[in-house]
């Protein structure tokens, strides 16, 4: 069963006294990556709530807010397709900020690693993300919430938000789902021309290559940092960086759990990808 709500008050009353709520926040234009989060929530919870809202607060001026694909009817059809007869799903698709913040929106400040990587490219982006996620968590009061690890920095910052507020919500990070070519699935891939789609694989290939360089044990951390600096001279790379997995801190030794993250510019589109791995002993 699937029911769509546009009103915050109505979804709140539908959720009153519900146990074991799984929550998948999205901006819609669902692809197999989102569907993998929904499937996981269906497996782990009695009831799954999926929000679909293109959140204006997380877009800076000049970003693609107006062009961001809005496909609610198709999204609902895609969700229905993966449901079995006893699944119970509520879709929350608020129509505007006025619905979510009837008493005025107060933008909160993100904590955690918010000024590096995406934060250095998109001023105020993570403040916009934590503001909407906090609002949605308050309305839905989930027990578990599912986030794709393509947006790894967002996942770390949301974990930090939950920890800081001591909310009893388990944050579950889900693996990146890829196209057959290997590129990470993203709603923004639809902005790419066929030619850009072919070039997009460069990001994944570079991450894999750097990982194998690190795993070869032939290079020191200083040499790896030099290779990263060389890649970052390519204007297509908005960044290519190596951080610790847990908190996205700088890496001080190569024998730990690390993540290579990249943001690759193709035309007006910024593509994200990353690889998590444990460095050589
Ligand atoms: O990852 C996204 O799609 C968005 O940042 C989120 C978490 C739904 C908040 O708008």
mmCIF file of C-alpha atoms and ligand atoms in Angstrom:
data_model
loop_
_atom_site.group_PDB
_atom_site.id
_atom_site.type_symbol
_atom_site.label_atom_id
_atom_site.label_comp_id
_atom_site.label_asym_id
_atom_site.label_seq_id
_atom_site.Cartn_x
_atom_site.Cartn_y
_atom_site.Cartn_z
ATOM 1 C CA UNK A 1 0.000 0.000 0.000
ATOM 2 C CA UNK A 2 1.308 3.473 -0.882
ATOM 3 C CA UNK A 3 -0.225 6.795 0.137
ATOM 4 C CA UNK A 4 1.003 10.224 -0.957
ATOM 5 C CA UNK A 5 0.805 13.147 1.474
ATOM 6 C CA UNK A 6 1.470 16.771 0.627
ATOM 7 C CA UNK A 7 0.507 18.131 4.044
ATOM 8 C CA UNK A 8 2.889 17.988 7.018
ATOM 9 C CA UNK A 9 -0.006 17.866 9.491
ATOM 10 C CA UNK A 10 -1.649 14.983 7.668
ATOM 11 C CA UNK A 11 1.471 12.839 7.490
ATOM 12 C CA UNK A 12 2.198 13.527 11.150
ATOM 13 C CA UNK A 13 -1.233 12.302 12.174
ATOM 14 C CA UNK A 14 -0.903 9.251 9.894
ATOM 15 C CA UNK A 15 2.378 8.439 11.689
ATOM 16 C CA UNK A 16 1.132 8.931 15.250
ATOM 17 C CA UNK A 17 1.908 5.865 17.391
ATOM 18 C CA UNK A 18 3.567 4.025 14.504
ATOM 19 C CA UNK A 19 6.446 1.759 15.497
ATOM 20 C CA UNK A 20 9.625 1.080 13.538
ATOM 21 C CA UNK A 21 9.562 3.796 10.929
ATOM 22 C CA UNK A 22 12.242 3.688 8.240
ATOM 23 C CA UNK A 23 12.871 6.953 6.415
ATOM 24 C CA UNK A 24 14.387 7.636 3.005
ATOM 25 C CA UNK A 25 14.792 11.375 2.332
ATOM 26 C CA UNK A 26 15.151 12.234 -1.365
ATOM 27 C CA UNK A 27 14.807 15.068 -3.817
ATOM 28 C CA UNK A 28 12.955 12.759 -6.214
ATOM 29 C CA UNK A 29 13.858 11.775 -9.765
ATOM 30 C CA UNK A 30 14.390 8.340 -8.294
ATOM 31 C CA UNK A 31 16.938 5.966 -9.809
ATOM 32 C CA UNK A 32 18.122 2.484 -8.750
ATOM 33 C CA UNK A 33 20.352 4.080 -6.077
ATOM 34 C CA UNK A 34 17.310 5.536 -4.297
ATOM 35 C CA UNK A 35 15.356 2.321 -4.842
ATOM 36 C CA UNK A 36 18.122 0.357 -3.077
ATOM 37 C CA UNK A 37 17.636 2.572 0.014
ATOM 38 C CA UNK A 38 13.868 2.071 -0.130
ATOM 39 C CA UNK A 39 14.258 -1.716 -0.476
ATOM 40 C CA UNK A 40 16.577 -1.796 2.541
ATOM 41 C CA UNK A 41 14.104 0.225 4.590
ATOM 42 C CA UNK A 42 11.247 -2.073 3.555
ATOM 43 C CA UNK A 43 13.298 -5.063 4.764
ATOM 44 C CA UNK A 44 14.173 -3.488 8.110
ATOM 45 C CA UNK A 45 11.034 -1.586 9.173
ATOM 46 C CA UNK A 46 7.266 -2.032 9.519
ATOM 47 C CA UNK A 47 6.613 1.227 7.746
ATOM 48 C CA UNK A 48 8.701 3.234 5.277
ATOM 49 C CA UNK A 49 8.368 6.961 4.676
ATOM 50 C CA UNK A 50 9.959 8.451 1.553
ATOM 51 C CA UNK A 51 10.174 12.215 1.275
ATOM 52 C CA UNK A 52 10.368 13.817 -2.148
ATOM 53 C CA UNK A 53 11.228 17.480 -2.017
ATOM 54 C CA UNK A 54 13.668 19.596 -4.023
ATOM 55 C CA UNK A 55 14.917 21.592 -1.060
ATOM 56 C CA UNK A 56 15.648 25.203 -2.121
ATOM 57 C CA UNK A 57 17.709 25.920 1.012
ATOM 58 C CA UNK A 58 20.554 23.616 -0.031
ATOM 59 C CA UNK A 59 21.048 25.246 -3.455
ATOM 60 C CA UNK A 60 23.261 28.330 -3.681
ATOM 61 C CA UNK A 61 22.360 31.176 -6.018
ATOM 62 C CA UNK A 62 23.232 30.170 -9.581
ATOM 63 C CA UNK A 63 23.008 26.420 -8.896
ATOM 64 C CA UNK A 64 20.598 24.080 -10.683
ATOM 65 C CA UNK A 65 17.545 24.447 -8.372
ATOM 66 C CA UNK A 66 15.195 25.526 -11.192
ATOM 67 C CA UNK A 67 16.414 22.821 -13.574
ATOM 68 C CA UNK A 68 16.449 20.015 -11.015
ATOM 69 C CA UNK A 69 14.131 17.296 -12.414
ATOM 70 C CA UNK A 70 10.723 17.128 -10.697
ATOM 71 C CA UNK A 71 9.057 13.812 -11.552
ATOM 72 C CA UNK A 72 6.638 12.926 -8.736
ATOM 73 C CA UNK A 73 4.225 10.829 -10.852
ATOM 74 C CA UNK A 74 7.054 8.717 -12.299
ATOM 75 C CA UNK A 75 8.707 8.441 -8.872
ATOM 76 C CA UNK A 76 5.517 7.098 -7.275
ATOM 77 C CA UNK A 77 5.169 4.576 -10.129
ATOM 78 C CA UNK A 78 8.771 3.409 -9.582
ATOM 79 C CA UNK A 79 8.171 2.929 -5.852
ATOM 80 C CA UNK A 80 4.924 1.008 -6.483
ATOM 81 C CA UNK A 81 6.813 -1.362 -8.781
ATOM 82 C CA UNK A 82 9.150 -2.548 -6.019
ATOM 83 C CA UNK A 83 6.461 -3.011 -3.345
ATOM 84 C CA UNK A 84 5.094 -6.399 -2.407
ATOM 85 C CA UNK A 85 1.471 -6.672 -1.279
ATOM 86 C CA UNK A 86 2.158 -6.316 2.465
ATOM 87 C CA UNK A 87 4.597 -3.368 2.199
ATOM 88 C CA UNK A 88 3.407 -0.128 3.724
ATOM 89 C CA UNK A 89 4.823 3.105 2.322
ATOM 90 C CA UNK A 90 3.985 6.765 2.850
ATOM 91 C CA UNK A 91 5.357 9.292 0.374
ATOM 92 C CA UNK A 92 5.711 12.802 1.744
ATOM 93 C CA UNK A 93 5.898 15.382 -1.044
ATOM 94 C CA UNK A 94 5.482 18.854 0.459
ATOM 95 C CA UNK A 95 4.693 21.515 -2.115
ATOM 96 C CA UNK A 96 6.742 24.372 -0.654
ATOM 97 C CA UNK A 97 8.761 25.653 2.294
ATOM 98 C CA UNK A 98 5.551 27.271 3.620
ATOM 99 C CA UNK A 99 4.144 23.771 4.214
ATOM 100 C CA UNK A 100 7.262 22.703 6.102
ATOM 101 C CA UNK A 101 7.967 25.866 8.053
ATOM 102 C CA UNK A 102 4.563 27.509 8.711
ATOM 103 C CA UNK A 103 6.141 29.713 11.408
ATOM 104 C CA UNK A 104 9.131 30.727 9.285
ATOM 105 C CA UNK A 105 12.292 28.866 8.353
ATOM 106 C CA UNK A 106 15.281 29.092 10.661
ATOM 107 C CA UNK A 107 18.394 27.890 8.839
ATOM 108 C CA UNK A 108 20.631 25.943 11.215
ATOM 109 C CA UNK A 109 24.405 25.701 10.948
ATOM 110 C CA UNK A 110 25.892 22.328 10.045
ATOM 111 C CA UNK A 111 28.656 20.909 12.207
ATOM 112 C CA UNK A 112 31.296 18.333 11.346
ATOM 113 C CA UNK A 113 33.422 18.449 8.206
ATOM 114 C CA UNK A 114 31.251 21.030 6.393
ATOM 115 C CA UNK A 115 33.781 23.546 5.078
ATOM 116 C CA UNK A 116 35.932 21.135 3.052
ATOM 117 C CA UNK A 117 35.193 19.321 -0.270
ATOM 118 C CA UNK A 118 31.542 20.086 -1.246
ATOM 119 C CA UNK A 119 31.365 22.737 1.475
ATOM 120 C CA UNK A 120 34.233 24.652 -0.121
ATOM 121 C CA UNK A 121 32.448 24.639 -3.503
ATOM 122 C CA UNK A 122 28.865 25.209 -2.342
ATOM 123 C CA UNK A 123 28.567 27.936 0.278
ATOM 124 C CA UNK A 124 25.767 27.187 2.744
ATOM 125 C CA UNK A 125 24.931 23.848 1.107
ATOM 126 C CA UNK A 126 25.250 21.733 4.242
ATOM 127 C CA UNK A 127 23.361 24.298 6.345
ATOM 128 C CA UNK A 128 20.500 23.835 3.863
ATOM 129 C CA UNK A 129 20.791 20.039 4.080
ATOM 130 C CA UNK A 130 20.789 19.847 7.886
ATOM 131 C CA UNK A 131 17.929 22.373 8.084
ATOM 132 C CA UNK A 132 15.620 20.221 5.932
ATOM 133 C CA UNK A 133 16.784 16.924 7.429
ATOM 134 C CA UNK A 134 16.188 18.215 10.970
ATOM 135 C CA UNK A 135 12.686 19.368 9.960
ATOM 136 C CA UNK A 136 11.912 16.012 8.321
ATOM 137 C CA UNK A 137 13.263 14.050 11.287
ATOM 138 C CA UNK A 138 11.035 16.119 13.612
ATOM 139 C CA UNK A 139 7.940 15.496 11.474
ATOM 140 C CA UNK A 140 8.529 11.820 10.782
ATOM 141 C CA UNK A 141 10.396 10.713 13.919
ATOM 142 C CA UNK A 142 12.025 7.737 12.172
ATOM 143 C CA UNK A 143 13.855 4.916 13.912
ATOM 144 C CA UNK A 144 16.195 4.417 10.983
ATOM 145 C CA UNK A 145 17.139 6.760 8.130
ATOM 146 C CA UNK A 146 18.900 5.724 4.922
ATOM 147 C CA UNK A 147 21.427 7.814 2.990
ATOM 148 C CA UNK A 148 23.379 6.941 -0.148
ATOM 149 C CA UNK A 149 27.144 7.044 0.253
ATOM 150 C CA UNK A 150 27.664 8.734 -3.102
ATOM 151 C CA UNK A 151 27.065 11.871 -1.015
ATOM 152 C CA UNK A 152 29.530 10.602 1.576
ATOM 153 C CA UNK A 153 30.201 13.983 3.164
ATOM 154 C CA UNK A 154 26.469 14.519 3.632
ATOM 155 C CA UNK A 155 26.245 11.094 5.300
ATOM 156 C CA UNK A 156 29.039 12.011 7.766
ATOM 157 C CA UNK A 157 27.451 15.406 8.521
ATOM 158 C CA UNK A 158 24.002 13.854 9.129
ATOM 159 C CA UNK A 159 25.577 11.324 11.506
ATOM 160 C CA UNK A 160 27.131 14.269 13.330
ATOM 161 C CA UNK A 161 23.739 16.083 13.422
ATOM 162 C CA UNK A 162 22.088 13.063 15.025
ATOM 163 C CA UNK A 163 24.927 12.601 17.509
ATOM 164 C CA UNK A 164 24.918 16.289 18.534
ATOM 165 C CA UNK A 165 21.164 16.246 19.108
ATOM 166 C CA UNK A 166 21.199 12.807 20.741
ATOM 167 C CA UNK A 167 18.290 11.701 18.556
ATOM 168 C CA UNK A 168 17.454 7.990 18.756
ATOM 169 C CA UNK A 169 17.778 7.569 14.989
ATOM 170 C CA UNK A 170 20.058 5.031 13.374
ATOM 171 C CA UNK A 171 21.736 6.470 10.273
ATOM 172 C CA UNK A 172 22.408 3.834 7.649
ATOM 173 C CA UNK A 173 24.835 4.552 4.806
ATOM 174 C CA UNK A 174 24.141 2.558 1.666
ATOM 175 C CA UNK A 175 26.653 1.588 -1.062
ATOM 176 C CA UNK A 176 26.844 3.527 -4.319
ATOM 177 C CA UNK A 177 24.836 1.965 -7.158
ATOM 178 C CA UNK A 178 26.561 2.242 -10.533
ATOM 179 C CA UNK A 179 25.633 2.367 -14.212
ATOM 180 C CA UNK A 180 26.937 -0.541 -16.324
ATOM 181 C CA UNK A 181 29.814 1.763 -17.335
ATOM 182 C CA UNK A 182 30.855 2.087 -13.671
ATOM 183 C CA UNK A 183 29.782 5.692 -13.143
ATOM 184 C CA UNK A 184 27.847 6.407 -9.962
ATOM 185 C CA UNK A 185 24.102 6.772 -10.473
ATOM 186 C CA UNK A 186 22.863 10.293 -9.891
ATOM 187 C CA UNK A 187 19.807 12.350 -10.801
ATOM 188 C CA UNK A 188 22.277 14.823 -12.308
ATOM 189 C CA UNK A 189 23.541 12.239 -14.843
ATOM 190 C CA UNK A 190 20.469 13.180 -16.916
ATOM 191 C CA UNK A 191 22.092 16.594 -17.483
ATOM 192 C CA UNK A 192 25.041 14.980 -19.317
ATOM 193 C CA UNK A 193 25.305 14.927 -23.111
ATOM 194 C CA UNK A 194 26.200 11.524 -24.661
ATOM 195 C CA UNK A 195 29.770 12.781 -25.074
ATOM 196 C CA UNK A 196 29.971 13.945 -21.425
ATOM 197 C CA UNK A 197 28.522 10.599 -20.322
ATOM 198 C CA UNK A 198 31.562 8.908 -21.916
ATOM 199 C CA UNK A 199 33.988 11.327 -20.225
ATOM 200 C CA UNK A 200 32.300 10.813 -16.831
ATOM 201 C CA UNK A 201 34.069 7.479 -16.350
ATOM 202 C CA UNK A 202 37.377 9.363 -15.910
ATOM 203 C CA UNK A 203 36.393 10.137 -12.306
ATOM 204 C CA UNK A 204 35.833 6.479 -11.378
ATOM 205 C CA UNK A 205 38.950 5.365 -13.262
ATOM 206 C CA UNK A 206 41.107 7.935 -11.468
ATOM 207 C CA UNK A 207 39.789 6.906 -8.052
ATOM 208 C CA UNK A 208 40.478 3.224 -8.812
ATOM 209 C CA UNK A 209 43.948 4.006 -10.121
ATOM 210 C CA UNK A 210 44.847 6.040 -7.047
ATOM 211 C CA UNK A 211 43.557 3.333 -4.770
ATOM 212 C CA UNK A 212 45.795 0.753 -6.449
ATOM 213 C CA UNK A 213 48.769 3.126 -6.221
ATOM 214 C CA UNK A 214 48.175 3.403 -2.463
ATOM 215 C CA UNK A 215 47.648 -0.347 -2.057
ATOM 216 C CA UNK A 216 50.889 -1.096 -3.949
ATOM 217 C CA UNK A 217 52.842 0.188 -0.894
ATOM 218 C CA UNK A 218 55.356 1.699 -3.315
ATOM 219 C CA UNK A 219 54.578 5.294 -2.383
ATOM 220 C CA UNK A 220 54.760 7.316 0.817
ATOM 221 C CA UNK A 221 51.927 9.560 1.986
ATOM 222 C CA UNK A 222 53.928 12.577 0.782
ATOM 223 C CA UNK A 223 54.189 11.045 -2.684
ATOM 224 C CA UNK A 224 50.459 10.213 -2.723
ATOM 225 C CA UNK A 225 49.650 13.797 -1.740
ATOM 226 C CA UNK A 226 51.869 14.980 -4.599
ATOM 227 C CA UNK A 227 49.945 12.757 -7.039
ATOM 228 C CA UNK A 228 46.660 14.176 -5.732
ATOM 229 C CA UNK A 229 48.008 17.691 -6.200
ATOM 230 C CA UNK A 230 48.978 16.826 -9.794
ATOM 231 C CA UNK A 231 45.485 15.489 -10.569
ATOM 232 C CA UNK A 232 43.969 18.607 -9.030
ATOM 233 C CA UNK A 233 45.733 20.687 -11.682
ATOM 234 C CA UNK A 234 43.236 19.241 -14.198
ATOM 235 C CA UNK A 235 40.472 21.899 -14.292
ATOM 236 C CA UNK A 236 37.800 19.162 -14.556
ATOM 237 C CA UNK A 237 38.621 18.054 -11.047
ATOM 238 C CA UNK A 238 36.921 20.392 -8.593
ATOM 239 C CA UNK A 239 38.717 18.251 -6.056
ATOM 240 C CA UNK A 240 40.269 14.855 -5.624
ATOM 241 C CA UNK A 241 41.090 14.128 -2.003
ATOM 242 C CA UNK A 242 42.046 11.455 0.503
ATOM 243 C CA UNK A 243 40.450 11.496 3.963
ATOM 244 C CA UNK A 244 39.733 9.218 6.885
ATOM 245 C CA UNK A 245 36.469 7.295 6.546
ATOM 246 C CA UNK A 246 35.101 7.986 9.999
ATOM 247 C CA UNK A 247 35.212 11.762 10.115
ATOM 248 C CA UNK A 248 36.786 12.946 6.849
ATOM 249 C CA UNK A 249 39.829 14.136 8.796
ATOM 250 C CA UNK A 250 43.151 14.570 6.945
ATOM 251 C CA UNK A 251 45.069 11.330 6.517
ATOM 252 C CA UNK A 252 48.247 11.105 8.584
ATOM 253 C CA UNK A 253 49.146 7.487 7.855
ATOM 254 C CA UNK A 254 48.213 5.140 5.013
ATOM 255 C CA UNK A 255 47.435 2.069 7.152
ATOM 256 C CA UNK A 256 43.902 2.988 8.161
ATOM 257 C CA UNK A 257 40.342 3.122 6.807
ATOM 258 C CA UNK A 258 40.349 5.816 4.159
ATOM 259 C CA UNK A 259 38.184 7.255 1.441
ATOM 260 C CA UNK A 260 39.162 8.817 -1.869
ATOM 261 C CA UNK A 261 36.586 11.381 -2.970
ATOM 262 C CA UNK A 262 36.271 13.282 -6.213
ATOM 263 C CA UNK A 263 34.120 15.978 -7.751
ATOM 264 C CA UNK A 264 34.446 16.102 -11.529
ATOM 265 C CA UNK A 265 33.050 18.953 -13.611
ATOM 266 C CA UNK A 266 31.486 18.206 -16.984
ATOM 267 C CA UNK A 267 29.846 21.240 -18.565
ATOM 268 C CA UNK A 268 27.645 22.698 -15.837
ATOM 269 C CA UNK A 269 27.334 19.378 -14.002
ATOM 270 C CA UNK A 270 29.384 18.419 -10.976
ATOM 271 C CA UNK A 271 29.693 14.640 -10.600
ATOM 272 C CA UNK A 272 30.555 13.001 -7.312
ATOM 273 C CA UNK A 273 32.115 9.641 -6.608
ATOM 274 C CA UNK A 274 34.253 7.982 -3.954
ATOM 275 C CA UNK A 275 35.922 4.723 -2.910
ATOM 276 C CA UNK A 276 36.183 3.506 0.661
ATOM 277 C CA UNK A 277 39.051 1.158 1.443
ATOM 278 C CA UNK A 278 41.439 0.050 4.152
ATOM 279 C CA UNK A 279 45.026 1.061 3.486
ATOM 280 C CA UNK A 280 47.898 -1.479 3.362
ATOM 281 C CA UNK A 281 49.134 -2.791 6.710
HETATM 282 O O1 LIG B 1 20.632 13.640 -0.708
HETATM 283 C C1 LIG B 1 19.626 14.295 -1.016
HETATM 284 O O2 LIG B 1 18.898 13.956 -1.937
HETATM 285 C C2 LIG B 1 19.304 15.560 -0.241
HETATM 286 O O3 LIG B 1 20.447 16.247 0.119
HETATM 287 C C3 LIG B 1 18.402 15.301 0.984
HETATM 288 C C4 LIG B 1 19.113 14.441 2.026
HETATM 289 C C5 LIG B 1 17.133 14.609 0.543
HETATM 290 C C6 LIG B 1 18.032 16.616 1.652
HETATM 291 O O4 LIG B 1 17.321 17.443 0.787
#
